[in-house]
Each structure stands twice: as C-alpha cells, then as structure tokens.
Amino acid sequence: KSVREKDRPDFFVVGEYWKSDYETIADYLEETDFSLDLFDVSLHYNFHTASQQGSAYDLRELFTDTLVSKNPTHSVTFVDNHDSQPGQSLESFVDAWFKPLAYSFILLRAEGFPCLFYGDYYGIQGENPIEGQADNYLDALLYLRCNHAYGPQNDYFDHANCVGWTREGDAQHPYGMAVLMSNGDEGEKLMHVGSQYAGTTFADYTGNREEKITIDEEGNATFLVNGGSVSVWVQDGITPEEAFHEKDE
C-alpha cells in the first residue's frame, strides 16, 4: 500500500497462499482488500489430477473451484513451480504428456495472468533432472500468445475428452486462432472463429496436424486434434509483422 501511494499506483503484487478451496482463497482476498493477486493453486492441482487420470478425467472440470473461473482478475495461473517439482515439499508435478495442454490453457485464454515456470522452460538439474521444453512447444505457445491470443473468446467445453476455444482477434491483432485439445482419442470440433476469416485457410501452428482447413462463409470450421495432444490453428502464412499490425482498410 505504501509503495502504491507514493509513485507506483499500478505496482503488481502476487501472493502464494497454498490453499486449493475457493472459499478460503476468497476470504483471504477480502481480508487483504483485494490488494494483491494469488497463484491459482486449485488450477494447478486440476492439471496434476488430469495428467494422472488420462482419458478418465473430464476436461470440463479444469475450471472447478479455481480462482481463474471465479475471480480471474486476481488469478495468477501456473502449471508447476519450484515447490511442486519432483522431490520438493509440495510435489505434484504435472505429467509431461499433459504439459502442452496445460500451458495452452493458461497462455492462450483470456482469463488470468499466466506464470511460466523456469524449470519447464530451461530444464531442471539435480537428483530429478528434467529436460527444458522451450524448443519442443513452449516457444511456439509464447509466440501464439503474443501474436494471436486477442479479442472475443468462444468456449467449447462440451465434451469430457475434447474441448476447445477460439479467439477472434482485435483491431491491433487481427489474426485470431482456434485451440483444440484432447486427453483421449483423436478428436474434432466445429468452432466459430469469425466471419472475417471466411474463405481463408488455417493451419496448425504446433505442427501436430498437417491438414489445411478452410473457414466457411459464416466463419466456422471443423478443427482437428490428435489424441492426448493440442493443436492451435491460425491463418496459414501469417507473419509476426502482419499479426501485430492492423489490417489495411
């Protein structure tokens, strides 16, 4: 409060209050006058459970009892941290196969303030070494967040094992995307990306699918995803420079 009153009214503060039930978190935020944000521990545990249960987990439950679903402007979302990694006091490390899905969830959606774990990006050394995933998928997801995760969001959480959402883009970032993930078999879903994309071709930026998909005149298309995987579809051939700048009138 003192820092903000002096010369930093927008000073960002995040707290680590390791509780996974929303009512306790809500009480904490109220007691601190909503002056700080909190790590979304419930979401982390949902990711961990989902990675452990595989196709038996209902992906529609990822939101259950999470701060990001109930108070997103105070939620700092994360997949893992230094305490949840193997061998540490709060060990609950998300299985490797589910990490791309979890990071897509926190990086490519509108809600929450995502936090990238150093160990996931650069790797972990010591008794429980883990290889960094920068080149495997994290750099691609970070690129997508910076260039395509803007505008209205349309959710398709209508199946236990295959869920997705689209971002339609905005004036400054006019090229949106469609995200589809599965924790079971190969899947597909009809989703709306916006009529402004009618007739254009979309490709999977992750490279997990090789097909090209054409958007219909109403701005819809049936997008595809491999089993136990995630695909992020963007307009084919768009460069970073184009994605960052407003279209010509």
C-alpha positions as protocol buffer text, in pm:
chain_id: "A"
residue {
  index: 1
  type: LYS
  ca { x: 0 y: 0 z: 0 }
}
residue {
  index: 2
  type: SER
  ca { x: 284 y: 236 z: 85 }
}
residue {
  index: 3
  type: VAL
  ca { x: 458 y: 176 z: -249 }
}
residue {
  index: 4
  type: ARG
  ca { x: 136 y: 231 z: -443 }
}
residue {
  index: 5
  type: GLU
  ca { x: 55 y: 551 z: -255 }
}
residue {
  index: 6
  type: LYS
  ca { x: 393 y: 703 z: -331 }
}
residue {
  index: 7
  type: ASP
  ca { x: 453 y: 679 z: -704 }
}
residue {
  index: 8
  type: ARG
  ca { x: 352 y: 333 z: -826 }
}
residue {
  index: 9
  type: PRO
  ca { x: -29 y: 306 z: -828 }
}
residue {
  index: 10
  type: ASP
  ca { x: -11 y: 13 z: -1070 }
}
residue {
  index: 11
  type: PHE
  ca { x: 253 y: -181 z: -871 }
}
residue {
  index: 12
  type: PHE
  ca { x: 182 y: -553 z: -921 }
}
residue {
  index: 13
  type: VAL
  ca { x: 180 y: -788 z: -622 }
}
residue {
  index: 14
  type: VAL
  ca { x: 118 y: -1162 z: -620 }
}
residue {
  index: 15
  type: GLY
  ca { x: 93 y: -1381 z: -312 }
}
residue {
  index: 16
  type: GLU
  ca { x: 147 y: -1754 z: -267 }
}
residue {
  index: 17
  type: TYR
  ca { x: -128 y: -1879 z: -39 }
}
residue {
  index: 18
  type: TRP
  ca { x: -121 y: -2255 z: -87 }
}
residue {
  index: 19
  type: LYS
  ca { x: -488 y: -2339 z: -48 }
}
residue {
  index: 20
  type: SER
  ca { x: -697 y: -2521 z: -306 }
}
residue {
  index: 21
  type: ASP
  ca { x: -1053 y: -2443 z: -199 }
}
residue {
  index: 22
  type: TYR
  ca { x: -1205 y: -2127 z: -338 }
}
residue {
  index: 23
  type: GLU
  ca { x: -1390 y: -2015 z: -25 }
}
residue {
  index: 24
  type: THR
  ca { x: -1064 y: -1992 z: 172 }
}
residue {
  index: 25
  type: ILE
  ca { x: -899 y: -1804 z: -114 }
}
residue {
  index: 26
  type: ALA
  ca { x: -1197 y: -1568 z: -144 }
}
residue {
  index: 27
  type: ASP
  ca { x: -1181 y: -1491 z: 229 }
}
residue {
  index: 28
  type: TYR
  ca { x: -808 y: -1417 z: 201 }
}
residue {
  index: 29
  type: LEU
  ca { x: -861 y: -1176 z: -88 }
}
residue {
  index: 30
  type: GLU
  ca { x: -1138 y: -998 z: 101 }
}
residue {
  index: 31
  type: GLU
  ca { x: -930 y: -972 z: 419 }
}
residue {
  index: 32
  type: THR
  ca { x: -647 y: -812 z: 220 }
}
residue {
  index: 33
  type: ASP
  ca { x: -889 y: -571 z: 46 }
}
residue {
  index: 34
  type: PHE
  ca { x: -816 y: -734 z: -292 }
}
residue {
  index: 35
  type: SER
  ca { x: -482 y: -553 z: -288 }
}
residue {
  index: 36
  type: LEU
  ca { x: -290 y: -843 z: -440 }
}
residue {
  index: 37
  type: ASP
  ca { x: -336 y: -1135 z: -677 }
}
residue {
  index: 38
  type: LEU
  ca { x: -288 y: -1502 z: -586 }
}
residue {
  index: 39
  type: PHE
  ca { x: -141 y: -1807 z: -752 }
}
residue {
  index: 40
  type: ASP
  ca { x: -426 y: -2033 z: -866 }
}
residue {
  index: 41
  type: VAL
  ca { x: -336 y: -2343 z: -665 }
}
residue {
  index: 42
  type: SER
  ca { x: -666 y: -2516 z: -745 }
}
residue {
  index: 43
  type: LEU
  ca { x: -598 y: -2493 z: -1116 }
}
residue {
  index: 44
  type: HIS
  ca { x: -253 y: -2642 z: -1067 }
}
residue {
  index: 45
  type: TYR
  ca { x: -400 y: -2939 z: -881 }
}
residue {
  index: 46
  type: ASN
  ca { x: -663 y: -2983 z: -1151 }
}
residue {
  index: 47
  type: PHE
  ca { x: -383 y: -3001 z: -1407 }
}
residue {
  index: 48
  type: HIS
  ca { x: -199 y: -3255 z: -1194 }
}
residue {
  index: 49
  type: THR
  ca { x: -508 y: -3472 z: -1149 }
}
residue {
  index: 50
  type: ALA
  ca { x: -587 y: -3452 z: -1520 }
}
residue {
  index: 51
  type: SER
  ca { x: -235 y: -3562 z: -1609 }
}
residue {
  index: 52
  type: GLN
  ca { x: -259 y: -3857 z: -1371 }
}
residue {
  index: 53
  type: GLN
  ca { x: -603 y: -3979 z: -1479 }
}
residue {
  index: 54
  type: GLY
  ca { x: -563 y: -3951 z: -1856 }
}
residue {
  index: 55
  type: SER
  ca { x: -881 y: -4002 z: -2055 }
}
residue {
  index: 56
  type: ALA
  ca { x: -1073 y: -4080 z: -1733 }
}
residue {
  index: 57
  type: TYR
  ca { x: -1055 y: -3710 z: -1642 }
}
residue {
  index: 58
  type: ASP
  ca { x: -1338 y: -3485 z: -1760 }
}
residue {
  index: 59
  type: LEU
  ca { x: -1168 y: -3182 z: -1915 }
}
residue {
  index: 60
  type: ARG
  ca { x: -1476 y: -2974 z: -1839 }
}
residue {
  index: 61
  type: GLU
  ca { x: -1369 y: -2998 z: -1473 }
}
residue {
  index: 62
  type: LEU
  ca { x: -1048 y: -2798 z: -1526 }
}
residue {
  index: 63
  type: PHE
  ca { x: -1236 y: -2488 z: -1408 }
}
residue {
  index: 64
  type: THR
  ca { x: -1376 y: -2649 z: -1093 }
}
residue {
  index: 65
  type: ASP
  ca { x: -1314 y: -2447 z: -775 }
}
residue {
  index: 66
  type: THR
  ca { x: -1048 y: -2237 z: -946 }
}
residue {
  index: 67
  type: LEU
  ca { x: -970 y: -1873 z: -886 }
}
residue {
  index: 68
  type: VAL
  ca { x: -943 y: -1809 z: -1260 }
}
residue {
  index: 69
  type: SER
  ca { x: -1303 y: -1916 z: -1314 }
}
residue {
  index: 70
  type: LYS
  ca { x: -1449 y: -1713 z: -1028 }
}
residue {
  index: 71
  type: ASN
  ca { x: -1223 y: -1411 z: -993 }
}
residue {
  index: 72
  type: PRO
  ca { x: -997 y: -1405 z: -1300 }
}
residue {
  index: 73
  type: THR
  ca { x: -859 y: -1055 z: -1245 }
}
residue {
  index: 74
  type: HIS
  ca { x: -690 y: -1178 z: -925 }
}
residue {
  index: 75
  type: SER
  ca { x: -570 y: -1512 z: -1060 }
}
residue {
  index: 76
  type: VAL
  ca { x: -208 y: -1584 z: -1148 }
}
residue {
  index: 77
  type: THR
  ca { x: -225 y: -1913 z: -1335 }
}
residue {
  index: 78
  type: PHE
  ca { x: 64 y: -2159 z: -1339 }
}
residue {
  index: 79
  type: VAL
  ca { x: 129 y: -2521 z: -1433 }
}
residue {
  index: 80
  type: ASP
  ca { x: 413 y: -2603 z: -1190 }
}
residue {
  index: 81
  type: ASN
  ca { x: 666 y: -2428 z: -969 }
}
residue {
  index: 82
  type: HIS
  ca { x: 979 y: -2494 z: -762 }
}
residue {
  index: 83
  type: ASP
  ca { x: 774 y: -2647 z: -477 }
}
residue {
  index: 84
  type: SER
  ca { x: 563 y: -2880 z: -691 }
}
residue {
  index: 85
  type: GLN
  ca { x: 858 y: -3028 z: -883 }
}
residue {
  index: 86
  type: PRO
  ca { x: 979 y: -3382 z: -802 }
}
residue {
  index: 87
  type: GLY
  ca { x: 1146 y: -3420 z: -464 }
}
residue {
  index: 88
  type: GLN
  ca { x: 1011 y: -3096 z: -318 }
}
residue {
  index: 89
  type: SER
  ca { x: 775 y: -3026 z: -30 }
}
residue {
  index: 90
  type: LEU
  ca { x: 458 y: -2987 z: -236 }
}
residue {
  index: 91
  type: GLU
  ca { x: 543 y: -3241 z: -505 }
}
residue {
  index: 92
  type: SER
  ca { x: 256 y: -3259 z: -752 }
}
residue {
  index: 93
  type: PHE
  ca { x: 434 y: -3233 z: -1086 }
}
residue {
  index: 94
  type: VAL
  ca { x: 212 y: -3234 z: -1392 }
}
residue {
  index: 95
  type: ASP
  ca { x: 294 y: -3531 z: -1617 }
}
residue {
  index: 96
  type: ALA
  ca { x: 494 y: -3441 z: -1930 }
}
residue {
  index: 97
  type: TRP
  ca { x: 227 y: -3552 z: -2179 }
}
residue {
  index: 98
  type: PHE
  ca { x: -25 y: -3305 z: -2033 }
}
residue {
  index: 99
  type: LYS
  ca { x: 210 y: -3007 z: -2003 }
}
residue {
  index: 100
  type: PRO
  ca { x: 141 y: -2874 z: -2357 }
}
residue {
  index: 101
  type: LEU
  ca { x: -233 y: -2885 z: -2286 }
}
residue {
  index: 102
  type: ALA
  ca { x: -194 y: -2712 z: -1950 }
}
residue {
  index: 103
  type: TYR
  ca { x: 32 y: -2439 z: -2088 }
}
residue {
  index: 104
  type: SER
  ca { x: -208 y: -2384 z: -2378 }
}
residue {
  index: 105
  type: PHE
  ca { x: -481 y: -2338 z: -2120 }
}
residue {
  index: 106
  type: ILE
  ca { x: -301 y: -2069 z: -1922 }
}
residue {
  index: 107
  type: LEU
  ca { x: -125 y: -1893 z: -2211 }
}
residue {
  index: 108
  type: LEU
  ca { x: -391 y: -1881 z: -2482 }
}
residue {
  index: 109
  type: ARG
  ca { x: -707 y: -1799 z: -2288 }
}
residue {
  index: 110
  type: ALA
  ca { x: -831 y: -1452 z: -2195 }
}
residue {
  index: 111
  type: GLU
  ca { x: -856 y: -1506 z: -1820 }
}
residue {
  index: 112
  type: GLY
  ca { x: -580 y: -1491 z: -1562 }
}
residue {
  index: 113
  type: PHE
  ca { x: -219 y: -1374 z: -1557 }
}
residue {
  index: 114
  type: PRO
  ca { x: -3 y: -1671 z: -1665 }
}
residue {
  index: 115
  type: CYS
  ca { x: 327 y: -1755 z: -1499 }
}
residue {
  index: 116
  type: LEU
  ca { x: 583 y: -1968 z: -1684 }
}
residue {
  index: 117
  type: PHE
  ca { x: 794 y: -2199 z: -1466 }
}
residue {
  index: 118
  type: TYR
  ca { x: 1169 y: -2158 z: -1521 }
}
residue {
  index: 119
  type: GLY
  ca { x: 1219 y: -2535 z: -1479 }
}
residue {
  index: 120
  type: ASP
  ca { x: 972 y: -2617 z: -1754 }
}
residue {
  index: 121
  type: TYR
  ca { x: 1137 y: -2375 z: -1993 }
}
residue {
  index: 122
  type: TYR
  ca { x: 1507 y: -2424 z: -1921 }
}
residue {
  index: 123
  type: GLY
  ca { x: 1502 y: -2764 z: -1753 }
}
residue {
  index: 124
  type: ILE
  ca { x: 1582 y: -2887 z: -1402 }
}
residue {
  index: 125
  type: GLN
  ca { x: 1913 y: -3027 z: -1282 }
}
residue {
  index: 126
  type: GLY
  ca { x: 1997 y: -3222 z: -968 }
}
residue {
  index: 127
  type: GLU
  ca { x: 1861 y: -3551 z: -837 }
}
residue {
  index: 128
  type: ASN
  ca { x: 1549 y: -3535 z: -1054 }
}
residue {
  index: 129
  type: PRO
  ca { x: 1668 y: -3385 z: -1386 }
}
residue {
  index: 130
  type: ILE
  ca { x: 1404 y: -3279 z: -1636 }
}
residue {
  index: 131
  type: GLU
  ca { x: 1466 y: -3151 z: -1987 }
}
residue {
  index: 132
  type: GLY
  ca { x: 1353 y: -2799 z: -2077 }
}
residue {
  index: 133
  type: GLN
  ca { x: 1067 y: -2763 z: -2322 }
}
residue {
  index: 134
  type: ALA
  ca { x: 1144 y: -2428 z: -2484 }
}
residue {
  index: 135
  type: ASP
  ca { x: 1210 y: -2572 z: -2829 }
}
residue {
  index: 136
  type: ASN
  ca { x: 955 y: -2852 z: -2805 }
}
residue {
  index: 137
  type: TYR
  ca { x: 641 y: -2644 z: -2755 }
}
residue {
  index: 138
  type: LEU
  ca { x: 678 y: -2351 z: -2513 }
}
residue {
  index: 139
  type: ASP
  ca { x: 833 y: -2105 z: -2758 }
}
residue {
  index: 140
  type: ALA
  ca { x: 553 y: -2182 z: -3003 }
}
residue {
  index: 141
  type: LEU
  ca { x: 285 y: -2122 z: -2740 }
}
residue {
  index: 142
  type: LEU
  ca { x: 452 y: -1799 z: -2629 }
}
residue {
  index: 143
  type: TYR
  ca { x: 461 y: -1682 z: -2990 }
}
residue {
  index: 144
  type: LEU
  ca { x: 91 y: -1761 z: -3023 }
}
residue {
  index: 145
  type: ARG
  ca { x: 9 y: -1571 z: -2706 }
}
residue {
  index: 146
  type: CYS
  ca { x: 196 y: -1262 z: -2824 }
}
residue {
  index: 147
  type: ASN
  ca { x: 56 y: -1267 z: -3176 }
}
residue {
  index: 148
  type: HIS
  ca { x: -285 y: -1436 z: -3178 }
}
residue {
  index: 149
  type: ALA
  ca { x: -443 y: -1455 z: -2828 }
}
residue {
  index: 150
  type: TYR
  ca { x: -662 y: -1145 z: -2856 }
}
residue {
  index: 151
  type: GLY
  ca { x: -1024 y: -1049 z: -2898 }
}
residue {
  index: 152
  type: PRO
  ca { x: -1353 y: -1223 z: -2819 }
}
residue {
  index: 153
  type: GLN
  ca { x: -1327 y: -1577 z: -2683 }
}
residue {
  index: 154
  type: ASN
  ca { x: -1570 y: -1852 z: -2776 }
}
residue {
  index: 155
  type: ASP
  ca { x: -1562 y: -2158 z: -2550 }
}
residue {
  index: 156
  type: TYR
  ca { x: -1644 y: -2517 z: -2650 }
}
residue {
  index: 157
  type: PHE
  ca { x: -1623 y: -2712 z: -2326 }
}
residue {
  index: 158
  type: ASP
  ca { x: -1894 y: -2952 z: -2435 }
}
residue {
  index: 159
  type: HIS
  ca { x: -1718 y: -3290 z: -2426 }
}
residue {
  index: 160
  type: ALA
  ca { x: -1539 y: -3479 z: -2149 }
}
residue {
  index: 161
  type: ASN
  ca { x: -1230 y: -3558 z: -2356 }
}
residue {
  index: 162
  type: CYS
  ca { x: -1218 y: -3292 z: -2628 }
}
residue {
  index: 163
  type: VAL
  ca { x: -1252 y: -2920 z: -2552 }
}
residue {
  index: 164
  type: GLY
  ca { x: -1153 y: -2601 z: -2726 }
}
residue {
  index: 165
  type: TRP
  ca { x: -1193 y: -2230 z: -2770 }
}
residue {
  index: 166
  type: THR
  ca { x: -1134 y: -1961 z: -3030 }
}
residue {
  index: 167
  type: ARG
  ca { x: -1002 y: -1606 z: -3015 }
}
residue {
  index: 168
  type: GLU
  ca { x: -1131 y: -1381 z: -3292 }
}
residue {
  index: 169
  type: GLY
  ca { x: -857 y: -1117 z: -3279 }
}
residue {
  index: 170
  type: ASP
  ca { x: -893 y: -741 z: -3240 }
}
residue {
  index: 171
  type: ALA
  ca { x: -809 y: -424 z: -3432 }
}
residue {
  index: 172
  type: GLN
  ca { x: -442 y: -425 z: -3331 }
}
residue {
  index: 173
  type: HIS
  ca { x: -403 y: -804 z: -3359 }
}
residue {
  index: 174
  type: PRO
  ca { x: -645 y: -901 z: -3635 }
}
residue {
  index: 175
  type: TYR
  ca { x: -546 y: -1266 z: -3673 }
}
residue {
  index: 176
  type: GLY
  ca { x: -706 y: -1493 z: -3414 }
}
residue {
  index: 177
  type: MET
  ca { x: -682 y: -1866 z: -3354 }
}
residue {
  index: 178
  type: ALA
  ca { x: -864 y: -2186 z: -3267 }
}
residue {
  index: 179
  type: VAL
  ca { x: -737 y: -2412 z: -2988 }
}
residue {
  index: 180
  type: LEU
  ca { x: -843 y: -2775 z: -2958 }
}
residue {
  index: 181
  type: MET
  ca { x: -717 y: -3031 z: -2707 }
}
residue {
  index: 182
  type: SER
  ca { x: -787 y: -3395 z: -2629 }
}
residue {
  index: 183
  type: ASN
  ca { x: -694 y: -3619 z: -2338 }
}
residue {
  index: 184
  type: GLY
  ca { x: -840 y: -3921 z: -2512 }
}
residue {
  index: 185
  type: ASP
  ca { x: -869 y: -4023 z: -2875 }
}
residue {
  index: 186
  type: GLU
  ca { x: -823 y: -3812 z: -3186 }
}
residue {
  index: 187
  type: GLY
  ca { x: -1099 y: -3552 z: -3198 }
}
residue {
  index: 188
  type: GLU
  ca { x: -1269 y: -3282 z: -3398 }
}
residue {
  index: 189
  type: LYS
  ca { x: -1499 y: -2992 z: -3321 }
}
residue {
  index: 190
  type: LEU
  ca { x: -1696 y: -2734 z: -3516 }
}
residue {
  index: 191
  type: MET
  ca { x: -1594 y: -2392 z: -3385 }
}
residue {
  index: 192
  type: HIS
  ca { x: -1652 y: -2030 z: -3482 }
}
residue {
  index: 193
  type: VAL
  ca { x: -1351 y: -1806 z: -3548 }
}
residue {
  index: 194
  type: GLY
  ca { x: -1533 y: -1512 z: -3706 }
}
residue {
  index: 195
  type: SER
  ca { x: -1689 y: -1429 z: -4041 }
}
residue {
  index: 196
  type: GLN
  ca { x: -1389 y: -1209 z: -4124 }
}
residue {
  index: 197
  type: TYR
  ca { x: -1195 y: -1530 z: -4193 }
}
residue {
  index: 198
  type: ALA
  ca { x: -1446 y: -1668 z: -4446 }
}
residue {
  index: 199
  type: GLY
  ca { x: -1267 y: -1844 z: -4729 }
}
residue {
  index: 200
  type: THR
  ca { x: -925 y: -1833 z: -4564 }
}
residue {
  index: 201
  type: THR
  ca { x: -710 y: -2135 z: -4486 }
}
residue {
  index: 202
  type: PHE
  ca { x: -599 y: -2227 z: -4135 }
}
residue {
  index: 203
  type: ALA
  ca { x: -301 y: -2446 z: -4040 }
}
residue {
  index: 204
  type: ASP
  ca { x: -188 y: -2598 z: -3710 }
}
residue {
  index: 205
  type: TYR
  ca { x: 97 y: -2380 z: -3579 }
}
residue {
  index: 206
  type: THR
  ca { x: 214 y: -2655 z: -3345 }
}
residue {
  index: 207
  type: GLY
  ca { x: 276 y: -2886 z: -3640 }
}
residue {
  index: 208
  type: ASN
  ca { x: 85 y: -3170 z: -3475 }
}
residue {
  index: 209
  type: ARG
  ca { x: -159 y: -3180 z: -3768 }
}
residue {
  index: 210
  type: GLU
  ca { x: -58 y: -3141 z: -4132 }
}
residue {
  index: 211
  type: GLU
  ca { x: -402 y: -3068 z: -4281 }
}
residue {
  index: 212
  type: LYS
  ca { x: -517 y: -2727 z: -4401 }
}
residue {
  index: 213
  type: ILE
  ca { x: -870 y: -2620 z: -4305 }
}
residue {
  index: 214
  type: THR
  ca { x: -1087 y: -2370 z: -4493 }
}
residue {
  index: 215
  type: ILE
  ca { x: -1320 y: -2142 z: -4297 }
}
residue {
  index: 216
  type: ASP
  ca { x: -1679 y: -2136 z: -4430 }
}
residue {
  index: 217
  type: GLU
  ca { x: -1878 y: -1824 z: -4518 }
}
residue {
  index: 218
  type: GLU
  ca { x: -2018 y: -1797 z: -4166 }
}
residue {
  index: 219
  type: GLY
  ca { x: -1676 y: -1811 z: -4003 }
}
residue {
  index: 220
  type: ASN
  ca { x: -1694 y: -2172 z: -3887 }
}
residue {
  index: 221
  type: ALA
  ca { x: -1479 y: -2479 z: -3947 }
}
residue {
  index: 222
  type: THR
  ca { x: -1429 y: -2827 z: -3809 }
}
residue {
  index: 223
  type: PHE
  ca { x: -1089 y: -2830 z: -3641 }
}
residue {
  index: 224
  type: LEU
  ca { x: -886 y: -3142 z: -3564 }
}
residue {
  index: 225
  type: VAL
  ca { x: -659 y: -3266 z: -3284 }
}
residue {
  index: 226
  type: ASN
  ca { x: -455 y: -3579 z: -3219 }
}
residue {
  index: 227
  type: GLY
  ca { x: -524 y: -3799 z: -2919 }
}
residue {
  index: 228
  type: GLY
  ca { x: -358 y: -3678 z: -2598 }
}
residue {
  index: 229
  type: SER
  ca { x: -250 y: -3360 z: -2770 }
}
residue {
  index: 230
  type: VAL
  ca { x: -326 y: -2997 z: -2851 }
}
residue {
  index: 231
  type: SER
  ca { x: -345 y: -2814 z: -3184 }
}
residue {
  index: 232
  type: VAL
  ca { x: -359 y: -2438 z: -3237 }
}
residue {
  index: 233
  type: TRP
  ca { x: -498 y: -2330 z: -3572 }
}
residue {
  index: 234
  type: VAL
  ca { x: -411 y: -1991 z: -3721 }
}
residue {
  index: 235
  type: GLN
  ca { x: -446 y: -1839 z: -4066 }
}
residue {
  index: 236
  type: ASP
  ca { x: -188 y: -2003 z: -4289 }
}
residue {
  index: 237
  type: GLY
  ca { x: 118 y: -1799 z: -4383 }
}
residue {
  index: 238
  type: ILE
  ca { x: 66 y: -1502 z: -4149 }
}
residue {
  index: 239
  type: THR
  ca { x: 395 y: -1344 z: -4044 }
}
residue {
  index: 240
  type: PRO
  ca { x: 462 y: -1194 z: -3699 }
}
residue {
  index: 241
  type: GLU
  ca { x: 472 y: -847 z: -3856 }
}
residue {
  index: 242
  type: GLU
  ca { x: 125 y: -895 z: -4005 }
}
residue {
  index: 243
  type: ALA
  ca { x: -13 y: -1040 z: -3686 }
}
residue {
  index: 244
  type: PHE
  ca { x: 97 y: -739 z: -3484 }
}
residue {
  index: 245
  type: HIS
  ca { x: -40 y: -471 z: -3715 }
}
residue {
  index: 246
  type: GLU
  ca { x: -387 y: -362 z: -3805 }
}
residue {
  index: 247
  type: LYS
  ca { x: -518 y: -467 z: -4146 }
}
residue {
  index: 248
  type: ASP
  ca { x: -538 y: -203 z: -4414 }
}
residue {
  index: 249
  type: GLU
  ca { x: -886 y: -59 z: -4458 }
}
